[in-house]
PDB file of C-alpha atoms in Angstrom:
ATOM      1  CA  MET P   1     -27.348  85.653  59.117  1.00  0.00           C
ATOM      2  CA  GLU P   2     -26.207  83.400  55.493  1.00  0.00           C
ATOM      3  CA  PRO P   3     -24.456  79.968  56.046  1.00  0.00           C
ATOM      4  CA  LEU P   4     -25.518  77.064  55.180  1.00  0.00           C
ATOM      5  CA  ILE P   5     -25.210  74.432  57.699  1.00  0.00           C
ATOM      6  CA  CYS P   6     -24.250  70.669  57.341  1.00  0.00           C
ATOM      7  CA  PHE P   7     -24.805  68.135  59.995  1.00  0.00           C
ATOM      8  CA  PRO P   8     -23.519  65.108  60.677  1.00  0.00           C
ATOM      9  CA  ARG P   9     -24.792  61.970  59.861  1.00  0.00           C
ATOM     10  CA  MET P  10     -26.975  61.313  63.054  1.00  0.00           C
ATOM     11  CA  GLY P  11     -30.904  61.258  62.270  1.00  0.00           C
ATOM     12  CA  VAL P  12     -31.755  64.646  64.742  1.00  0.00           C
ATOM     13  CA  LEU P  13     -34.545  62.197  67.062  1.00  0.00           C
ATOM     14  CA  ARG P  14     -31.574  59.979  67.871  1.00  0.00           C
ATOM     15  CA  ILE P  15     -30.378  61.505  70.939  1.00  0.00           C
ATOM     16  CA  ARG P  16     -25.774  61.459  71.057  1.00  0.00           C
ATOM     17  CA  ARG P  17     -23.103  63.302  73.029  1.00  0.00           C
ATOM     18  CA  MET P  18     -26.278  66.089  73.121  1.00  0.00           C
ATOM     19  CA  SER P  19     -29.488  67.409  70.958  1.00  0.00           C
ATOM     20  CA  LEU P  20     -29.172  68.447  67.638  1.00  0.00           C
ATOM     21  CA  GLN P  21     -32.611  69.628  68.133  1.00  0.00           C
ATOM     22  CA  MET P  22     -31.255  72.594  70.864  1.00  0.00           C
ATOM     23  CA  VAL P  23     -28.620  73.420  67.753  1.00  0.00           C
ATOM     24  CA  ILE P  24     -31.044  73.204  65.259  1.00  0.00           C
ATOM     25  CA  LEU P  25     -33.768  75.771  67.025  1.00  0.00           C
ATOM     26  CA  SER P  26     -30.645  78.342  68.287  1.00  0.00           C
ATOM     27  CA  LEU P  27     -29.738  77.994  64.447  1.00  0.00           C
ATOM     28  CA  ILE P  28     -33.858  79.120  63.937  1.00  0.00           C
ATOM     29  CA  LEU P  29     -34.397  81.319  66.272  1.00  0.00           C
ATOM     30  CA  LYS P  30     -30.753  82.678  64.749  1.00  0.00           C
ATOM     31  CA  ARG P  31     -32.468  82.547  60.766  1.00  0.00           C
ATOM     32  CA  ALA P  32     -29.669  81.317  59.861  1.00  0.00           C
ATOM     33  CA  ARG P  33     -29.940  78.999  56.813  1.00  0.00           C
ATOM     34  CA  ILE P  34     -29.580  75.512  57.941  1.00  0.00           C
ATOM     35  CA  LYS P  35     -28.540  72.005  55.516  1.00  0.00           C
ATOM     36  CA  ALA P  36     -29.059  68.722  57.540  1.00  0.00           C
ATOM     37  CA  LEU P  37     -27.457  65.134  56.889  1.00  0.00           C
ATOM     38  CA  VAL P  38     -30.040  62.696  58.915  1.00  0.00           C
ATOM     39  CA  LYS P  39     -30.651  59.549  58.857  1.00  0.00           C
ATOM     40  CA  ASP P  40     -34.611  59.554  58.554  1.00  0.00           C
ATOM     41  CA  LYS P  41     -35.855  62.504  56.411  1.00  0.00           C
ATOM     42  CA  ARG P  42     -39.478  61.915  57.421  1.00  0.00           C
ATOM     43  CA  SER P  43     -39.361  62.662  61.155  1.00  0.00           C
ATOM     44  CA  THR P  44     -36.880  66.138  60.159  1.00  0.00           C
ATOM     45  CA  GLU P  45     -39.238  67.735  58.203  1.00  0.00           C
ATOM     46  CA  GLU P  46     -42.227  66.998  60.549  1.00  0.00           C
ATOM     47  CA  ALA P  47     -40.672  67.863  63.991  1.00  0.00           C
ATOM     48  CA  PHE P  48     -38.148  71.234  61.419  1.00  0.00           C
ATOM     49  CA  GLY P  49     -40.781  71.555  58.958  1.00  0.00           C
ATOM     50  CA  THR P  50     -39.474  73.958  55.624  1.00  0.00           C
ATOM     51  CA  TYR P  51     -36.868  75.574  58.229  1.00  0.00           C
ATOM     52  CA  VAL P  52     -34.268  72.560  57.723  1.00  0.00           C
ATOM     53  CA  GLU P  53     -32.898  71.229  53.929  1.00  0.00           C
ATOM     54  CA  CYS P  54     -32.977  67.447  54.464  1.00  0.00           C
ATOM     55  CA  MET P  55     -30.130  65.475  53.176  1.00  0.00           C
ATOM     56  CA  VAL P  56     -30.543  61.920  53.499  1.00  0.00           C
ATOM     57  CA  GLY P  57     -27.341  59.878  51.690  1.00  0.00           C
ATOM     58  CA  ASN P  58     -24.397  56.471  52.121  1.00  0.00           C
ATOM     59  CA  MET P  59     -21.188  59.045  53.350  1.00  0.00           C
ATOM     60  CA  GLU P  60     -19.840  57.487  52.355  1.00  0.00           C
ATOM     61  CA  ASP P  61     -19.498  57.729  48.513  1.00  0.00           C
ATOM     62  CA  LYS P  62     -18.385  61.028  47.332  1.00  0.00           C
ATOM     63  CA  SER P  63     -20.130  61.238  45.334  1.00  0.00           C
ATOM     64  CA  PHE P  64     -23.326  62.992  47.927  1.00  0.00           C
ATOM     65  CA  THR P  65     -20.797  64.104  50.382  1.00  0.00           C
ATOM     66  CA  LYS P  66     -19.669  66.669  47.457  1.00  0.00           C
ATOM     67  CA  LYS P  67     -23.189  67.421  46.794  1.00  0.00           C
ATOM     68  CA  ALA P  68     -24.200  67.917  49.801  1.00  0.00           C
ATOM     69  CA  LEU P  69     -20.946  70.140  51.213  1.00  0.00           C
ATOM     70  CA  ARG P  70     -22.269  72.108  48.160  1.00  0.00           C
ATOM     71  CA  GLY P  71     -22.803  76.057  48.725  1.00  0.00           C
ATOM     72  CA  VAL P  72     -22.306  74.975  53.060  1.00  0.00           C
ATOM     73  CA  ARG P  73     -19.836  77.202  54.242  1.00  0.00           C
ATOM     74  CA  ALA P  74     -19.812  76.627  57.433  1.00  0.00           C
ATOM     75  CA  VAL P  75     -19.807  73.197  59.323  1.00  0.00           C
ATOM     76  CA  ILE P  76     -21.516  72.634  62.974  1.00  0.00           C
ATOM     77  CA  CYS P  77     -20.277  68.222  63.826  1.00  0.00           C
ATOM     78  CA  PRO P  78     -22.235  68.478  67.268  1.00  0.00           C
ATOM     79  CA  ALA P  79     -21.314  64.629  67.619  1.00  0.00           C
ATOM     80  CA  ASP P  80     -18.122  62.453  67.861  1.00  0.00           C
ATOM     81  CA  ASP P  81     -19.449  59.822  65.940  1.00  0.00           C
ATOM     82  CA  GLY P  82     -16.291  60.027  63.743  1.00  0.00           C
ATOM     83  CA  PHE P  83     -18.021  62.613  60.951  1.00  0.00           C
ATOM     84  CA  PHE P  84     -14.067  63.639  59.562  1.00  0.00           C
ATOM     85  CA  SER P  85     -13.183  60.978  59.928  1.00  0.00           C
ATOM     86  CA  ASP P  86     -13.896  59.991  56.543  1.00  0.00           C
ATOM     87  CA  LEU P  87     -11.977  61.438  53.376  1.00  0.00           C
ATOM     88  CA  MET P  88     -14.031  64.788  51.788  1.00  0.00           C
ATOM     89  CA  ASP P  89     -14.427  68.026  49.661  1.00  0.00           C
ATOM     90  CA  LEU P  90     -14.591  70.326  51.890  1.00  0.00           C
ATOM     91  CA  LYS P  91     -13.664  72.968  49.845  1.00  0.00           C
ATOM     92  CA  GLY P  92     -15.266  75.387  49.622  1.00  0.00           C
ATOM     93  CA  VAL P  93     -16.569  75.318  53.718  1.00  0.00           C
ATOM     94  CA  GLN P  94     -15.137  78.703  55.689  1.00  0.00           C
ATOM     95  CA  HIS P  95     -15.913  77.252  58.818  1.00  0.00           C
ATOM     96  CA  ILE P  96     -15.721  74.236  60.892  1.00  0.00           C
ATOM     97  CA  VAL P  97     -17.122  74.196  64.171  1.00  0.00           C
ATOM     98  CA  LEU P  98     -16.492  70.818  65.940  1.00  0.00           C
ATOM     99  CA  LEU P  99     -18.451  69.934  69.755  1.00  0.00           C
ATOM    100  CA  SER P 100     -15.918  67.313  70.728  1.00  0.00           C
ATOM    101  CA  GLN P 101     -15.553  65.077  73.809  1.00  0.00           C
ATOM    102  CA  LEU P 102     -12.011  64.241  73.565  1.00  0.00           C
ATOM    103  CA  SER P 103     -11.203  65.449  77.289  1.00  0.00           C
ATOM    104  CA  VAL P 104     -13.978  63.346  79.232  1.00  0.00           C
ATOM    105  CA  TYR P 105     -12.962  59.897  77.806  1.00  0.00           C
ATOM    106  CA  ARG P 106      -8.942  60.383  77.678  1.00  0.00           C
ATOM    107  CA  GLY P 107     -10.266  61.318  80.923  1.00  0.00           C
ATOM    108  CA  SER P 108     -12.135  58.271  82.603  1.00  0.00           C
ATOM    109  CA  GLY P 109     -10.183  55.511  83.538  1.00  0.00           C
ATOM    110  CA  GLY P 110     -10.584  51.646  84.865  1.00  0.00           C
ATOM    111  CA  LEU P 111     -13.977  50.657  82.682  1.00  0.00           C
ATOM    112  CA  GLN P 112     -15.579  53.614  81.423  1.00  0.00           C
ATOM    113  CA  ALA P 113     -11.807  53.560  79.496  1.00  0.00           C
ATOM    114  CA  ILE P 114     -12.478  50.569  77.573  1.00  0.00           C
ATOM    115  CA  MET P 115     -15.875  51.492  77.679  1.00  0.00           C
ATOM    116  CA  ASN P 116     -15.275  54.790  75.823  1.00  0.00           C
ATOM    117  CA  SER P 117     -12.142  53.435  74.129  1.00  0.00           C
ATOM    118  CA  LYS P 118     -13.846  53.612  70.441  1.00  0.00           C
ATOM    119  CA  LEU P 119     -15.736  56.680  70.910  1.00  0.00           C
ATOM    120  CA  ARG P 120     -11.595  57.946  72.084  1.00  0.00           C
ATOM    121  CA  LYS P 121     -10.096  57.119  68.689  1.00  0.00           C
ATOM    122  CA  LEU P 122     -13.461  58.358  66.766  1.00  0.00           C
ATOM    123  CA  ALA P 123     -12.871  61.594  68.262  1.00  0.00           C
ATOM    124  CA  GLU P 124      -9.156  61.946  68.175  1.00  0.00           C
ATOM    125  CA  LYS P 125      -9.059  61.790  64.358  1.00  0.00           C
ATOM    126  CA  ASP P 126     -12.035  64.435  63.781  1.00  0.00           C
ATOM    127  CA  GLU P 127      -9.698  66.674  66.145  1.00  0.00           C
ATOM    128  CA  GLU P 128      -6.668  65.370  63.232  1.00  0.00           C
ATOM    129  CA  VAL P 129      -8.631  66.070  60.210  1.00  0.00           C
ATOM    130  CA  VAL P 130     -10.190  69.247  60.825  1.00  0.00           C
ATOM    131  CA  LEU P 131      -6.593  69.834  62.778  1.00  0.00           C
ATOM    132  CA  ALA P 132      -5.073  69.412  59.331  1.00  0.00           C
ATOM    133  CA  SER P 133      -8.234  70.457  57.027  1.00  0.00           C
ATOM    134  CA  GLY P 134      -6.069  74.290  57.010  1.00  0.00           C
ATOM    135  CA  ILE P 135      -9.946  75.034  56.877  1.00  0.00           C
ATOM    136  CA  PRO P 136     -10.736  78.198  59.708  1.00  0.00           C
ATOM    137  CA  SER P 137     -11.775  74.916  63.126  1.00  0.00           C
ATOM    138  CA  THR P 138     -12.848  76.064  66.574  1.00  0.00           C
ATOM    139  CA  ILE P 139     -12.932  73.418  68.148  1.00  0.00           C
ATOM    140  CA  ILE P 140     -14.300  73.038  71.766  1.00  0.00           C
ATOM    141  CA  ARG P 141     -13.677  70.356  74.172  1.00  0.00           C
ATOM    142  CA  THR P 142     -16.822  69.924  76.508  1.00  0.00           C
ATOM    143  CA  GLY P 143     -17.474  68.939  79.838  1.00  0.00           C
ATOM    144  CA  SER P 144     -19.460  65.233  80.728  1.00  0.00           C
ATOM    145  CA  MET P 145     -22.873  66.317  78.685  1.00  0.00           C
ATOM    146  CA  GLN P 146     -26.150  66.435  81.262  1.00  0.00           C
ATOM    147  CA  SER P 147     -29.775  66.030  79.910  1.00  0.00           C
ATOM    148  CA  THR P 148     -29.837  69.950  82.376  1.00  0.00           C
ATOM    149  CA  PRO P 149     -31.412  72.945  81.672  1.00  0.00           C
ATOM    150  CA  GLY P 150     -29.696  75.357  79.890  1.00  0.00           C
ATOM    151  CA  ALA P 151     -29.060  79.593  81.027  1.00  0.00           C
ATOM    152  CA  GLU P 152     -29.384  78.263  85.089  1.00  0.00           C
ATOM    153  CA  ARG P 153     -25.359  77.722  85.742  1.00  0.00           C
ATOM    154  CA  GLY P 154     -22.343  79.534  84.094  1.00  0.00           C
ATOM    155  CA  PHE P 155     -19.262  78.723  82.836  1.00  0.00           C
ATOM    156  CA  ASP P 156     -15.772  77.756  83.425  1.00  0.00           C
ATOM    157  CA  PHE P 157     -12.930  77.405  81.393  1.00  0.00           C
ATOM    158  CA  THR P 158      -9.778  76.296  82.746  1.00  0.00           C
ATOM    159  CA  GLU P 159      -7.967  73.987  80.888  1.00  0.00           C
ATOM    160  CA  GLY P 160      -8.187  70.927  82.157  1.00  0.00           C
ATOM    161  CA  VAL P 161     -11.867  71.411  82.821  1.00  0.00           C
ATOM    162  CA  ALA P 162     -13.307  68.915  80.896  1.00  0.00           C
ATOM    163  CA  ALA P 163     -11.964  65.622  81.969  1.00  0.00           C
ATOM    164  CA  LYS P 164     -13.888  65.812  85.198  1.00  0.00           C
ATOM    165  CA  GLY P 165     -16.500  68.413  84.429  1.00  0.00           C
ATOM    166  CA  ARG P 166     -19.647  68.527  83.321  1.00  0.00           C
ATOM    167  CA  MET P 167     -22.177  70.564  80.918  1.00  0.00           C
ATOM    168  CA  SER P 168     -25.353  71.574  79.758  1.00  0.00           C
ATOM    169  CA  LYS P 169     -26.224  70.118  76.196  1.00  0.00           C
ATOM    170  CA  GLU P 170     -28.974  73.830  75.132  1.00  0.00           C
ATOM    171  CA  ASP P 171     -25.678  75.369  77.119  1.00  0.00           C
ATOM    172  CA  ALA P 172     -23.280  73.691  74.276  1.00  0.00           C
ATOM    173  CA  ALA P 173     -25.972  74.436  71.941  1.00  0.00           C
ATOM    174  CA  THR P 174     -25.862  77.508  72.343  1.00  0.00           C
ATOM    175  CA  ILE P 175     -22.208  77.777  72.514  1.00  0.00           C
ATOM    176  CA  CYS P 176     -21.953  76.102  69.445  1.00  0.00           C
ATOM    177  CA  VAL P 177     -23.859  78.669  68.010  1.00  0.00           C
ATOM    178  CA  GLU P 178     -22.489  81.431  69.030  1.00  0.00           C
ATOM    179  CA  ALA P 179     -19.127  80.337  67.618  1.00  0.00           C
ATOM    180  CA  LEU P 180     -20.488  80.618  63.506  1.00  0.00           C
ATOM    181  CA  ASP P 181     -20.328  84.362  64.377  1.00  0.00           C
ATOM    182  CA  ALA P 182     -16.124  84.045  65.286  1.00  0.00           C
ATOM    183  CA  ILE P 183     -14.367  82.752  62.638  1.00  0.00           C
ATOM    184  CA  PRO P 184     -10.997  82.169  63.436  1.00  0.00           C
ATOM    185  CA  GLN P 185      -7.596  82.978  61.062  1.00  0.00           C
ATOM    186  CA  LYS P 186      -6.393  79.946  62.794  1.00  0.00           C
ATOM    187  CA  THR P 187      -7.465  76.575  64.121  1.00  0.00           C
ATOM    188  CA  LEU P 188      -9.283  77.845  67.938  1.00  0.00           C
ATOM    189  CA  ILE P 189      -9.538  75.478  70.700  1.00  0.00           C
ATOM    190  CA  PHE P 190     -11.236  76.320  74.562  1.00  0.00           C
ATOM    191  CA  GLU P 191     -12.716  73.813  76.992  1.00  0.00           C
ATOM    192  CA  VAL P 192     -15.259  74.405  79.061  1.00  0.00           C
ATOM    193  CA  ALA P 193     -18.088  72.852  81.419  1.00  0.00           C
ATOM    194  CA  ASN P 194     -20.665  74.794  83.751  1.00  0.00           C
ATOM    195  CA  GLY P 195     -19.654  76.567  86.257  1.00  0.00           C
ATOM    196  CA  ASP P 196     -19.301  79.843  87.831  1.00  0.00           C
ATOM    197  CA  GLU P 197     -18.131  83.363  85.400  1.00  0.00           C
ATOM    198  CA  LYS P 198     -21.282  84.489  83.476  1.00  0.00           C
ATOM    199  CA  VAL P 199     -21.112  84.547  79.585  1.00  0.00           C
ATOM    200  CA  THR P 200     -23.055  88.121  77.957  1.00  0.00           C
ATOM    201  CA  ASP P 201     -21.593  89.400  75.092  1.00  0.00           C
ATOM    202  CA  TRP P 202     -20.670  86.029  73.457  1.00  0.00           C
ATOM    203  CA  LYS P 203     -18.890  88.545  70.111  1.00  0.00           C
ATOM    204  CA  ALA P 204     -16.999  90.067  72.822  1.00  0.00           C
ATOM    205  CA  TRP P 205     -16.548  87.249  74.429  1.00  0.00           C
ATOM    206  CA  PHE P 206     -14.592  84.982  71.403  1.00  0.00           C
ATOM    207  CA  ALA P 207     -12.891  88.562  70.207  1.00  0.00           C
ATOM    208  CA  GLU P 208     -11.063  88.012  73.340  1.00  0.00           C
ATOM    209  CA  ARG P 209     -10.416  84.313  73.117  1.00  0.00           C
ATOM    210  CA  MET P 210      -8.850  85.102  69.855  1.00  0.00           C
ATOM    211  CA  LYS P 211      -6.811  87.788  70.519  1.00  0.00           C
ATOM    212  CA  MET P 212      -4.963  85.299  73.333  1.00  0.00           C
ATOM    213  CA  VAL P 213      -3.959  83.050  70.346  1.00  0.00           C
ATOM    214  CA  THR P 214      -2.581  85.324  68.152  1.00  0.00           C
ATOM    215  CA  SER P 215       0.007  87.331  70.782  1.00  0.00           C
TER     216      SER P 215
END
């Protein structure tokens, strides 16, 4: 597998919506070339050695982002931190995979809705920028992220499930990485949470899903 993968600016050892470690490990197993934008280069290199090319810099600096994205053909953004909210040159990028918690934020109420208001705005902006980019994109709207083992349960892709459902971080990482091999002709958006549906062939699953979008 040849594409360079570019992560958002979060430090690899800093956990937020999902575990970046799980995504990186999945990519390493697929023998992908990985370029990561991180805050802590040393800890990332200690964790993954030469498997990951680390870059540290100011994402507000357009010259840095242009350099960081040079040669990058696919971008995985596994967290809603406003990565796509800043104007950046995505020239050369052929596929964007965005993990989104937007459905969770929109589905929250009361105090939780107030606490999530900033994250909701960032998630909305991320999706807006990705949709407006014109780059083939896969937006995966998941249920609330849980630190539970992956591959123990199946999935539920029912529309509306992400707002109230839950999702293993490991399973979310798997879907992000599997999505790389399925570049849609136009933006593919779907919801997912853990459920009862088993997926044994992700290539076939994505092919069928893209067929539904284009039909």
